[in-house]
CSV table of C-alpha atoms in Angstrom, one decimal:
chain,number,residue,atom,x,y,z
A,1,MET,CA,17.3,57.5,0.1
A,2,ALA,CA,14.0,55.7,-1.3
A,3,GLU,CA,14.8,51.5,-2.6
A,4,ALA,CA,13.8,51.3,-6.4
A,5,THR,CA,11.5,48.2,-6.9
A,6,TRP,CA,10.5,46.6,-10.0
A,7,ASP,CA,7.5,44.5,-9.8
A,8,GLY,CA,7.8,43.1,-13.5
A,9,ALA,CA,5.0,44.3,-14.6
A,10,TRP,CA,6.3,45.7,-17.5
A,11,TYR,CA,7.3,42.7,-19.2
A,12,ASN,CA,4.5,40.2,-17.6
A,13,PRO,CA,2.2,39.6,-20.4
A,14,TYR,CA,-0.4,38.6,-17.7
A,15,ALA,CA,0.2,42.0,-15.8
A,16,PRO,CA,-2.6,44.7,-16.7
A,17,PRO,CA,-1.7,47.1,-19.1
A,18,ILE,CA,0.3,50.3,-18.3
A,19,PHE,CA,-1.2,52.4,-20.8
A,20,ALA,CA,-4.5,53.4,-21.0
A,21,SER,CA,-6.8,51.6,-23.5
A,22,PRO,CA,-8.0,52.6,-26.6
A,23,ALA,CA,-11.1,54.2,-26.0
A,24,PRO,CA,-14.0,51.6,-26.8
A,25,PRO,CA,-15.4,51.8,-30.4
A,26,PRO,CA,-18.7,53.9,-30.4
A,27,ALA,CA,-22.2,52.1,-29.7
A,28,PRO,CA,-23.8,50.5,-33.1
A,29,LEU,CA,-26.0,52.8,-34.9
A,30,PRO,CA,-29.2,52.1,-34.3
A,31,LEU,CA,-30.0,49.7,-37.3
A,32,PRO,CA,-32.5,50.3,-40.1
A,33,ALA,CA,-35.6,48.1,-40.0
A,34,PHE,CA,-35.9,45.9,-43.2
A,35,PRO,CA,-37.2,47.5,-46.0
A,36,GLN,CA,-40.5,46.0,-46.6
A,37,ASP,CA,-39.8,46.5,-50.7
A,38,ARG,CA,-36.9,44.1,-50.7
A,39,PRO,CA,-37.6,40.2,-51.6
A,40,TRP,CA,-37.3,38.1,-49.0
A,41,TRP,CA,-33.5,36.5,-50.4
A,42,MET,CA,-31.7,40.1,-49.0
A,43,ALA,CA,-32.6,39.5,-46.0
A,44,PRO,CA,-29.4,38.6,-43.4
A,45,PRO,CA,-29.2,35.3,-42.7
A,46,VAL,CA,-30.7,34.0,-39.8
A,47,LEU,CA,-28.8,31.4,-37.8
A,48,PRO,CA,-30.5,28.5,-36.7
A,49,ALA,CA,-31.0,28.1,-33.2
A,50,ALA,CA,-28.1,27.0,-30.8
A,51,GLY,CA,-28.0,23.4,-30.1
A,52,ALA,CA,-30.5,22.3,-33.1
A,53,THR,CA,-27.8,20.7,-35.2
A,54,GLY,CA,-29.2,18.7,-37.4
A,55,GLN,CA,-27.8,15.2,-38.8
A,56,ASN,CA,-26.3,16.7,-41.4
A,57,GLN,CA,-25.1,19.4,-40.0
A,58,PRO,CA,-21.2,19.5,-38.8
A,59,SER,CA,-20.3,19.9,-35.7
A,60,ALA,CA,-19.1,22.7,-33.4
A,61,SER,CA,-15.5,22.4,-34.4
A,62,HIS,CA,-16.1,22.5,-38.2
A,63,LEU,CA,-17.6,25.6,-37.5
A,64,LEU,CA,-16.4,29.5,-38.3
A,65,PRO,CA,-17.2,31.5,-35.4
A,66,SER,CA,-20.3,32.6,-37.5
A,67,GLY,CA,-21.4,29.2,-37.1
A,68,HIS,CA,-21.3,29.0,-41.0
A,69,PRO,CA,-19.1,25.6,-42.3
A,70,TRP,CA,-15.9,26.0,-43.6
A,71,GLY,CA,-16.2,26.8,-47.0
A,72,SER,CA,-19.4,27.3,-47.6
A,73,ALA,CA,-21.2,29.9,-48.9
A,74,PRO,CA,-23.5,32.5,-46.2
A,75,LEU,CA,-26.7,30.4,-45.9
A,76,ILE,CA,-29.7,32.3,-46.5
A,77,PHE,CA,-33.0,31.4,-44.5
A,78,PRO,CA,-36.4,32.4,-45.4
A,79,PRO,CA,-37.7,35.3,-44.3
A,80,ALA,CA,-39.6,34.5,-40.7
A,81,PRO,CA,-43.0,33.9,-40.6
A,82,ALA,CA,-45.5,36.5,-40.3
A,83,ASP,CA,-46.4,38.3,-37.6
A,84,ALA,CA,-49.7,38.6,-36.6
A,85,ALA,CA,-50.0,42.0,-39.3
A,86,GLY,CA,-48.9,39.6,-41.9
A,87,GLN,CA,-45.4,40.5,-42.4
A,88,GLY,CA,-42.8,38.7,-43.3
A,89,ALA,CA,-39.9,41.0,-40.3
A,90,PRO,CA,-36.8,39.6,-40.3
A,91,ALA,CA,-35.2,38.3,-37.6
A,92,GLN,CA,-32.3,40.4,-37.9
A,93,PRO,CA,-32.4,43.9,-39.4
A,94,PHE,CA,-31.1,44.1,-42.5
A,95,PHE,CA,-27.3,45.9,-43.2
A,96,PRO,CA,-25.2,45.8,-46.3
A,97,THR,CA,-23.0,42.6,-46.7
A,98,PRO,CA,-19.7,43.6,-47.2
A,99,LYS,CA,-17.7,41.4,-49.8
A,100,PRO,CA,-15.7,38.8,-48.0
A,101,PRO,CA,-11.9,39.3,-48.2
A,102,PRO,CA,-9.8,36.0,-49.4
A,103,LEU,CA,-8.7,33.9,-46.6
A,104,ALA,CA,-5.2,35.2,-45.6
A,105,ASP,CA,-2.2,33.4,-45.4
A,106,SER,CA,-1.2,31.9,-42.1
A,107,VAL,CA,2.4,33.2,-42.9
A,108,ASN,CA,2.3,36.8,-44.2
A,109,THR,CA,1.7,38.9,-42.2
A,110,LEU,CA,2.1,41.7,-44.2
A,111,PRO,CA,-0.9,44.7,-43.6
A,112,ALA,CA,-3.9,43.8,-45.3
A,113,THR,CA,-4.6,46.1,-48.4
A,114,PRO,CA,-6.7,49.4,-47.4
A,115,GLU,CA,-9.7,47.8,-49.0
A,116,HIS,CA,-9.8,44.8,-46.5
A,117,ARG,CA,-9.0,46.9,-43.6
A,118,ALA,CA,-11.7,49.9,-44.4
A,119,PRO,CA,-13.4,49.7,-41.1
A,120,ASP,CA,-16.6,49.2,-41.8
A,121,PRO,CA,-19.1,51.3,-39.8
A,122,VAL,CA,-21.8,49.0,-39.1
A,123,ARG,CA,-19.8,45.4,-38.3
A,124,SER,CA,-21.4,41.9,-39.8
A,125,ASP,CA,-20.3,38.1,-38.9
A,126,TYR,CA,-17.7,38.8,-41.8
A,127,GLN,CA,-16.3,41.7,-41.0
A,128,PHE,CA,-12.5,41.5,-42.1
A,129,ASN,CA,-9.9,42.2,-38.3
A,130,LYS,CA,-7.6,44.2,-38.7
A,131,LEU,CA,-5.3,41.8,-37.5
A,132,GLY,CA,-5.0,40.3,-40.8
A,133,ASP,CA,-5.0,36.9,-40.4
A,134,ALA,CA,-8.3,35.3,-39.4
A,135,TYR,CA,-12.0,36.3,-39.2
A,136,ALA,CA,-13.4,38.2,-36.7
A,137,PRO,CA,-16.9,36.8,-35.3
A,138,ALA,CA,-19.1,39.4,-34.6
A,139,GLY,CA,-19.2,41.7,-32.2
A,140,MET,CA,-15.5,42.0,-31.6
A,141,THR,CA,-13.8,45.5,-30.7
A,142,ASP,CA,-11.2,46.7,-33.1
A,143,ILE,CA,-8.3,47.3,-30.9
A,144,GLY,CA,-5.8,48.6,-33.9
A,145,PRO,CA,-2.2,46.8,-34.6
A,146,PRO,CA,-0.6,44.3,-32.1
A,147,LEU,CA,1.7,46.0,-30.2
A,148,ILE,CA,4.2,43.1,-30.4
A,149,GLY,CA,4.3,41.4,-33.9
A,150,ASP,CA,5.2,37.9,-34.4
A,151,GLY,CA,8.3,39.1,-36.6
A,152,GLY,CA,7.3,38.6,-40.2
A,153,GLN,CA,9.3,35.3,-41.6
A,154,LEU,CA,8.7,36.6,-44.8
A,155,PHE,CA,8.8,40.3,-44.2
A,156,PRO,CA,11.6,40.9,-47.0
A,157,GLY,CA,13.3,43.7,-43.8
A,158,THR,CA,14.9,46.8,-44.6
A,159,ALA,CA,18.6,47.4,-45.9
A,160,TRP,CA,20.3,48.6,-43.0
A,161,GLY,CA,18.9,45.0,-41.3
A,162,ARG,CA,20.4,43.0,-43.7
A,163,LYS,CA,23.7,44.6,-44.0
A,164,ALA,CA,23.9,44.3,-40.3
A,165,ALA,CA,22.8,40.6,-40.2
A,166,ASP,CA,25.4,39.5,-42.9
A,167,ILE,CA,28.1,41.2,-40.9
A,168,GLY,CA,27.2,39.4,-38.2
A,169,SER,CA,26.9,36.7,-39.3
A,170,GLN,CA,30.8,36.7,-40.4
A,171,LEU,CA,32.1,38.0,-36.9
A,172,ALA,CA,30.2,34.8,-35.9
A,173,TYR,CA,32.2,32.9,-38.4
A,174,ARG,CA,35.3,34.0,-37.7
A,175,TYR,CA,34.9,33.8,-34.4
A,176,ILE,CA,33.9,30.2,-34.2
A,177,HIS,CA,36.6,29.4,-37.0
A,178,GLY,CA,39.5,30.8,-34.2
A,179,LEU,CA,38.3,29.3,-31.9
A,180,LEU,CA,38.5,25.8,-33.6
A,181,THR,CA,41.4,26.3,-35.1
A,182,LEU,CA,43.5,27.7,-31.7
A,183,PRO,CA,45.0,24.3,-30.6
A,184,GLN,CA,46.5,23.7,-33.8
A,185,ARG,CA,48.0,27.6,-34.0
A,186,ALA,CA,48.9,27.5,-30.5
A,187,ILE,CA,51.2,24.1,-31.7
A,188,GLU,CA,52.2,25.9,-34.6
A,189,ALA,CA,53.5,29.3,-32.4
A,190,ALA,CA,55.6,26.9,-30.1
A,191,GLN,CA,57.2,25.2,-32.5
A,192,GLN,CA,58.7,28.5,-34.0
A,193,SER,CA,59.8,29.5,-30.4
A,194,ALA,CA,61.5,26.9,-29.9
A,195,GLU,CA,63.3,26.8,-33.4
A,196,HIS,CA,64.1,30.6,-32.8
A,197,ASP,CA,66.0,29.6,-29.1
A,198,PHE,CA,66.9,26.8,-30.2
A,199,GLY,CA,67.3,26.4,-34.0
A,200,PRO,CA,65.8,24.8,-36.4
A,201,GLY,CA,63.9,21.7,-35.8
A,202,PRO,CA,63.9,18.2,-38.1
A,203,ALA,CA,60.3,19.2,-39.3
A,204,ALA,CA,62.3,22.8,-41.0
A,205,ILE,CA,65.6,21.1,-42.2
A,206,SER,CA,66.2,20.7,-45.8
A,207,ASP,CA,68.3,17.8,-47.3
A,208,SER,CA,70.7,19.8,-47.9
A,209,ASP,CA,71.2,20.8,-44.5
A,210,PRO,CA,73.5,19.5,-42.2
A,211,PRO,CA,72.2,16.5,-40.3
A,212,TRP,CA,70.3,17.8,-37.6
A,213,GLN,CA,71.3,17.2,-33.7
A,214,ASP,CA,69.4,17.4,-31.0
A,215,PRO,CA,69.8,21.6,-29.4
A,216,LEU,CA,68.7,20.2,-26.1
A,217,ILE,CA,71.9,18.4,-25.1
A,218,PRO,CA,74.1,21.5,-24.5
A,219,VAL,CA,71.2,22.6,-22.5
A,220,ALA,CA,71.5,19.7,-20.6
A,221,VAL,CA,75.6,19.8,-19.8
A,222,GLU,CA,74.9,23.5,-18.5
A,223,ILE,CA,72.2,22.1,-15.7
A,224,ALA,CA,74.1,19.4,-15.3
A,225,LEU,CA,77.3,21.5,-14.6
A,226,ALA,CA,75.4,23.7,-12.0
A,227,THR,CA,74.2,21.1,-10.4
A,228,MET,CA,77.3,19.6,-10.1
A,229,GLY,CA,78.9,22.9,-9.0
A,230,GLY,CA,82.2,24.7,-9.8
A,231,ALA,CA,81.3,25.2,-13.1
A,232,GLY,CA,78.5,27.3,-13.3
A,233,ALA,CA,80.5,30.2,-15.1
A,234,VAL,CA,81.2,28.3,-18.0
A,235,PRO,CA,78.2,29.4,-20.6
A,236,ALA,CA,77.2,26.2,-22.1
A,237,ARG,CA,74.1,28.6,-23.9
A,238,ALA,CA,73.6,27.7,-27.1
A,239,ASN,CA,71.8,29.2,-29.2
A,240,THR,CA,72.1,27.8,-32.7
A,241,ARG,CA,73.6,24.7,-33.4
A,242,ARG,CA,77.2,25.7,-33.9
A,243,ALA,CA,76.8,27.2,-31.0
A,244,GLY,CA,75.0,25.1,-29.0
A,245,LEU,CA,77.8,22.5,-30.3
A,246,THR,CA,80.3,24.7,-28.9
A,247,GLY,CA,79.0,24.6,-25.9
A,248,ALA,CA,78.4,21.3,-25.1
A,249,ARG,CA,82.4,20.4,-25.7
A,250,GLN,CA,83.1,23.7,-23.4
A,251,GLY,CA,80.7,21.8,-20.7
A,252,ALA,CA,82.4,18.4,-21.3
A,253,ALA,CA,85.7,19.5,-21.0
A,254,GLU,CA,84.4,21.0,-17.4
A,255,ALA,CA,82.7,17.9,-16.3
A,256,GLY,CA,86.1,16.4,-16.3
A,257,THR,CA,87.0,12.9,-16.7
A,258,ALA,CA,84.2,11.6,-18.9
A,259,THR,CA,85.8,13.1,-22.5
A,260,LYS,CA,89.3,12.2,-21.8
A,261,ALA,CA,89.0,8.8,-20.0
A,262,THR,CA,86.5,6.9,-22.8
A,263,GLY,CA,87.5,9.4,-26.1
A,264,THR,CA,84.0,9.6,-26.8
A,265,THR,CA,82.5,13.0,-28.7
A,266,ALA,CA,82.0,15.4,-27.2
A,267,VAL,CA,78.7,15.4,-27.2
A,268,ASP,CA,78.1,12.0,-26.0
A,269,ALA,CA,80.2,13.0,-23.3
A,270,ALA,CA,77.9,16.0,-22.5
A,271,ALA,CA,74.5,13.8,-22.3
A,272,SER,CA,76.6,11.7,-20.1
A,273,ALA,CA,77.3,14.2,-17.7
A,274,ALA,CA,73.8,16.0,-18.0
A,275,GLY,CA,72.6,12.2,-17.1
A,276,ARG,CA,74.6,11.9,-13.8
A,277,GLY,CA,74.2,15.7,-13.0
A,278,ALA,CA,70.2,14.8,-12.8
A,279,ALA,CA,70.4,11.5,-11.6
A,280,SER,CA,72.7,12.4,-8.5
A,281,SER,CA,70.2,15.1,-7.5
A,282,GLY,CA,67.7,17.0,-8.0
A,283,LEU,CA,67.7,20.0,-10.5
A,284,PRO,CA,68.0,23.2,-10.3
A,285,ALA,CA,70.4,22.2,-7.2
A,286,PRO,CA,70.5,24.6,-4.3
A,287,PHE,CA,73.6,26.8,-3.2
A,288,ASP,CA,74.6,24.7,0.7
A,289,GLY,CA,76.1,27.5,2.3
A,290,GLU,CA,77.1,25.4,5.2
A,291,LEU,CA,78.5,22.7,3.1
A,292,ALA,CA,80.7,25.1,1.4
A,293,ALA,CA,82.1,26.6,4.7
A,294,ARG,CA,82.7,22.4,5.7
A,295,GLN,CA,84.1,22.4,2.7
A,296,LEU,CA,86.3,25.3,3.4
A,297,LEU,CA,87.0,25.7,6.9
A,298,GLY,CA,86.5,21.3,7.7
A,299,THR,CA,84.2,23.0,10.3
A,300,THR,CA,81.2,25.5,10.3
A,301,ARG,CA,81.9,26.6,13.8
A,302,THR,CA,84.0,28.3,15.9
A,303,PRO,CA,85.6,26.5,18.9
A,304,ALA,CA,83.1,28.9,20.6
A,305,GLY,CA,80.2,27.7,19.0
A,306,ARG,CA,79.4,30.5,16.8
A,307,SER,CA,78.2,29.6,13.8
A,308,ILE,CA,80.6,30.8,10.4
A,309,MET,CA,78.5,31.6,7.0
A,310,PHE,CA,80.0,30.7,4.0
A,311,HIS,CA,80.9,34.4,3.4
A,312,ALA,CA,82.8,34.3,6.4
A,313,ALA,CA,84.6,31.5,5.9
A,314,ASP,CA,85.6,32.2,2.2
A,315,ARG,CA,87.4,35.5,3.4
A,316,MET,CA,88.9,33.7,6.0
A,317,VAL,CA,90.5,31.2,3.8
A,318,ASN,CA,91.0,33.3,0.6
A,319,ALA,CA,91.9,36.3,2.1
A,320,PRO,CA,90.9,39.5,-0.3
A,321,LYS,CA,93.8,41.7,-1.4
A,322,GLY,CA,95.1,43.4,1.4
A,323,ARG,CA,94.0,41.2,4.4
A,324,ILE,CA,95.2,37.8,5.9
A,325,PRO,CA,93.8,35.0,6.6
A,326,MET,CA,91.9,34.6,9.8
A,327,SER,CA,90.8,31.2,11.8
A,328,ALA,CA,88.5,30.0,13.9
A,329,GLU,CA,89.9,30.8,17.4
A,330,ASP,CA,90.9,34.3,16.2
A,331,VAL,CA,87.1,35.1,15.5
A,332,ASP,CA,85.8,33.7,19.0
A,333,GLN,CA,89.0,36.2,20.2
A,334,VAL,CA,87.8,38.8,18.2
A,335,LEU,CA,84.5,38.0,19.9
A,336,ASP,CA,84.9,37.8,23.4
A,337,GLY,CA,87.6,40.2,23.8
A,338,ALA,CA,86.0,43.4,21.9
A,339,THR,CA,87.1,47.1,22.7
A,340,ARG,CA,83.7,48.3,20.7
A,341,ILE,CA,81.1,47.9,18.3
A,342,ALA,CA,82.9,49.7,15.4
A,343,LYS,CA,79.1,49.9,13.7
A,344,ARG,CA,75.8,49.0,14.2
A,345,SER,CA,74.3,48.7,10.1
A,346,TYR,CA,70.7,48.4,8.1
A,347,HIS,CA,70.2,45.3,6.0
A,348,PRO,CA,66.9,44.0,5.0
A,349,GLN,CA,67.5,40.5,6.5
A,350,GLY,CA,68.4,42.3,9.8
A,351,ASN,CA,70.8,44.6,11.3
A,352,THR,CA,74.6,43.7,11.4
A,353,LEU,CA,76.7,45.3,14.4
A,354,MET,CA,80.9,45.0,13.5
A,355,ILE,CA,82.7,44.2,16.3
A,356,GLU,CA,86.4,45.3,16.7
A,357,ASN,CA,89.1,44.2,19.2
A,358,SER,CA,91.9,46.6,19.3
A,359,ASN,CA,93.8,45.1,21.5
A,360,MET,CA,94.9,42.1,18.5
A,361,PRO,CA,97.1,43.2,16.0
A,362,GLY,CA,95.8,44.9,13.2
A,363,ARG,CA,92.8,45.6,14.8
A,364,PRO,CA,90.6,42.9,13.5
A,365,ARG,CA,86.6,43.3,12.7
A,366,VAL,CA,84.2,40.7,12.7
A,367,VAL,CA,80.7,41.1,11.5
A,368,VAL,CA,77.6,38.8,13.3
A,369,ASP,CA,74.1,39.6,12.7
A,370,GLU,CA,72.3,41.9,15.8
A,371,ALA,CA,69.7,39.2,16.7
A,372,THR,CA,71.8,36.7,18.0
A,373,GLY,CA,75.5,38.0,18.4
A,374,GLN,CA,76.7,34.2,17.3
A,375,ARG,CA,76.4,34.2,13.0
A,376,VAL,CA,79.5,35.4,11.3
A,377,ILE,CA,78.6,36.9,8.5
A,378,THR,CA,82.0,38.7,7.4
A,379,VAL,CA,85.3,39.2,8.7
A,380,ILE,CA,88.3,41.9,8.0
A,381,ASN,CA,91.5,41.4,8.9
A,382,PRO,CA,93.9,43.8,7.3
A,383,ARG,CA,97.4,43.6,6.4
A,384,GLN,CA,98.6,45.7,9.5
A,385,GLN,CA,98.6,42.5,11.6
A,386,ALA,CA,101.6,41.0,9.6
A,387,LYS,CA,104.0,43.9,10.4
B,1,MET,CA,96.8,54.2,-5.9
B,2,SER,CA,94.8,58.3,-6.2
B,3,ILE,CA,91.4,58.6,-6.4
B,4,ALA,CA,91.3,59.1,-9.9
B,5,GLU,CA,92.4,55.3,-9.3
B,6,ILE,CA,89.3,54.3,-6.9
B,7,GLU,CA,87.0,56.6,-9.1
B,8,ARG,CA,88.2,54.0,-12.0
B,9,LEU,CA,87.3,50.7,-10.2
B,10,VAL,CA,84.2,52.2,-9.3
B,11,GLN,CA,83.3,52.9,-12.5
B,12,ARG,CA,84.2,49.3,-13.8
B,13,PHE,CA,82.3,48.2,-11.3
B,14,VAL,CA,79.1,50.2,-11.5
B,15,SER,CA,79.2,50.3,-15.6
B,16,GLY,CA,79.2,46.4,-15.5
B,17,ALA,CA,82.2,45.8,-16.9
B,18,ASP,CA,83.7,44.2,-14.0
B,19,THR,CA,81.4,42.8,-11.5
B,20,SER,CA,84.3,40.9,-9.9
B,21,ILE,CA,84.2,40.3,-6.0
B,22,SER,CA,87.9,41.0,-6.7
B,23,VAL,CA,87.3,44.3,-8.3
B,24,VAL,CA,85.4,45.1,-4.8
B,25,HIS,CA,88.1,43.5,-2.3
B,26,GLU,CA,90.5,46.0,-4.4
B,27,ILE,CA,87.9,48.4,-3.5
B,28,GLU,CA,87.4,48.0,-0.2
B,29,ALA,CA,91.5,47.1,0.9
B,30,VAL,CA,92.0,51.0,-0.3
B,31,LEU,CA,89.4,52.7,1.4
B,32,ASP,CA,89.8,50.8,4.2
B,33,ASP,CA,93.5,51.9,4.2
B,34,TRP,CA,93.4,55.6,3.4
B,35,PHE,CA,90.3,56.4,5.0
B,36,PRO,CA,90.1,54.9,8.2
B,37,ASP,CA,88.7,57.7,10.8
B,38,ASP,CA,86.2,58.2,8.5
B,39,ASP,CA,82.7,56.9,9.3
B,40,TYR,CA,80.8,56.9,6.4
B,41,VAL,CA,83.6,55.3,4.6
B,42,GLN,CA,84.4,52.6,6.6
B,43,GLU,CA,80.5,52.0,6.7
B,44,THR,CA,81.2,51.4,2.8
B,45,VAL,CA,84.0,49.2,3.8
B,46,GLU,CA,82.0,47.2,5.6
B,47,MET,CA,79.7,46.9,2.9
B,48,LEU,CA,82.0,45.8,0.6
B,49,ALA,CA,83.1,43.4,3.0
B,50,MET,CA,79.7,42.2,2.5
B,51,TYR,CA,79.7,41.7,-1.1
B,52,ARG,CA,78.5,38.7,-3.1
B,53,PRO,CA,78.1,39.2,-6.7
B,54,GLY,CA,74.4,36.6,-6.3
B,55,GLY,CA,74.0,38.6,-2.7
B,56,GLY,CA,73.0,36.1,-0.1
B,57,GLU,CA,72.1,36.1,3.9
B,58,PHE,CA,73.0,39.5,5.2
B,59,LEU,CA,74.9,39.9,2.1
B,60,PHE,CA,74.8,42.7,-0.2
B,61,ASP,CA,73.8,42.5,-4.3
B,62,LYS,CA,75.8,44.2,-7.1
B,63,ALA,CA,72.7,47.1,-7.2
B,64,GLU,CA,73.0,48.2,-3.4
B,65,ILE,CA,76.9,48.1,-3.9
B,66,SER,CA,76.6,49.8,-6.9
B,67,GLN,CA,74.4,53.2,-4.7
B,68,ARG,CA,76.7,52.7,-2.0
B,69,LEU,CA,80.0,53.3,-3.9
B,70,ILE,CA,78.7,56.6,-5.8
B,71,GLN,CA,77.6,57.9,-2.6
B,72,THR,CA,80.6,57.5,-1.5
B,73,LEU,CA,82.5,58.9,-4.5
B,74,LYS,CA,80.2,61.8,-3.7
B,75,HIS,CA,81.0,62.3,-0.7
B,76,LEU,CA,85.2,61.9,-1.0
B,77,SER,CA,84.9,64.5,-3.5
B,78,ALA,CA,82.7,66.9,-0.8
């Protein structure tokens, strides 16, 4: 496929025109000879020869394109000296001098009146150019109106144009206004959101309302309890001020000794607990399964060196209903004396194996990971073992 | 405990009324006692033994256990 190219000529003002130029104007009509019955002052002006500027003549920069000074009337020179025939032949053939139009306003670009724009079949030095803003020197070709206007600063425009400009200006004003007021509106929205979640703030409470108390205290209590562990199930969430104080009291009671020992208020105890929790460890506190397993069993390893995970340790110590406790030595005995792999199960984090020792009472089972076989995931020790 | 009782426990867990680990342990014990030779039920028992409300490494959470219990009930009623 041919690659499309663009030479940029359509916008380049110096590029040759794409469209054909208008047809050249017809050649000037042959001018008639100066009638001899006319007086001499009706003859066309005869410009002085080039370089013949005298002391009283203006410089070239003060002359019209036709050679006349600005604001002066056309000069009428006496007829040329008689030739050999004794007749005073004019230097230039006679043609009617058109009425010079008034000087066009340099700002107003309204088209000139038809009177001024009417083309003259015979061009003169004062012919009004169709551009309407200047006198065109003699000999210039009339090429019609400009292809690109200058915008017309005083042009009143059309009704739809003015309406579109009005709408556009209003839209621009609203956009800029919204842009400038965005930070303040964001602050107000955040304030309303916080008041919705944690109750009204000090600025939104009137004098008739009860004294305002910081609603973040019960939230801090909840975080502190979660950090300290063991009390995570206590919902100290506060959606209102009253519920917040209730949660604070519950949180302080769960936190332990602070309330009983010092006799301070629940809120103070909660704040104290929150401070201790935040100071003791980072927030939020991650669950440490190894520490929990060690707290349950005193160790995280079996005598054979297998790792006991927290869930298995929990079931070994706190046997579920219908099960009996199981020691770390029992786990090693099941795995070392396994009679069969009861099941191989899929798990997103890795397959697991259920190992069974049918020689032990109750046929206990231990679930380990398939990859290493050294991590005890859970145990199943049926009650039949006690029989 | 009858099948209806197992269904009641499963319904409590699946509906979210009680997703505690004790309920799951109760279902696990009953299924293990009643269907020791059913491989499908034994696999369910193994999964129930690996249930933890928040999940964990090599453990199953509520969503997985709920789906397995529903399929187990369909298996038992078939």
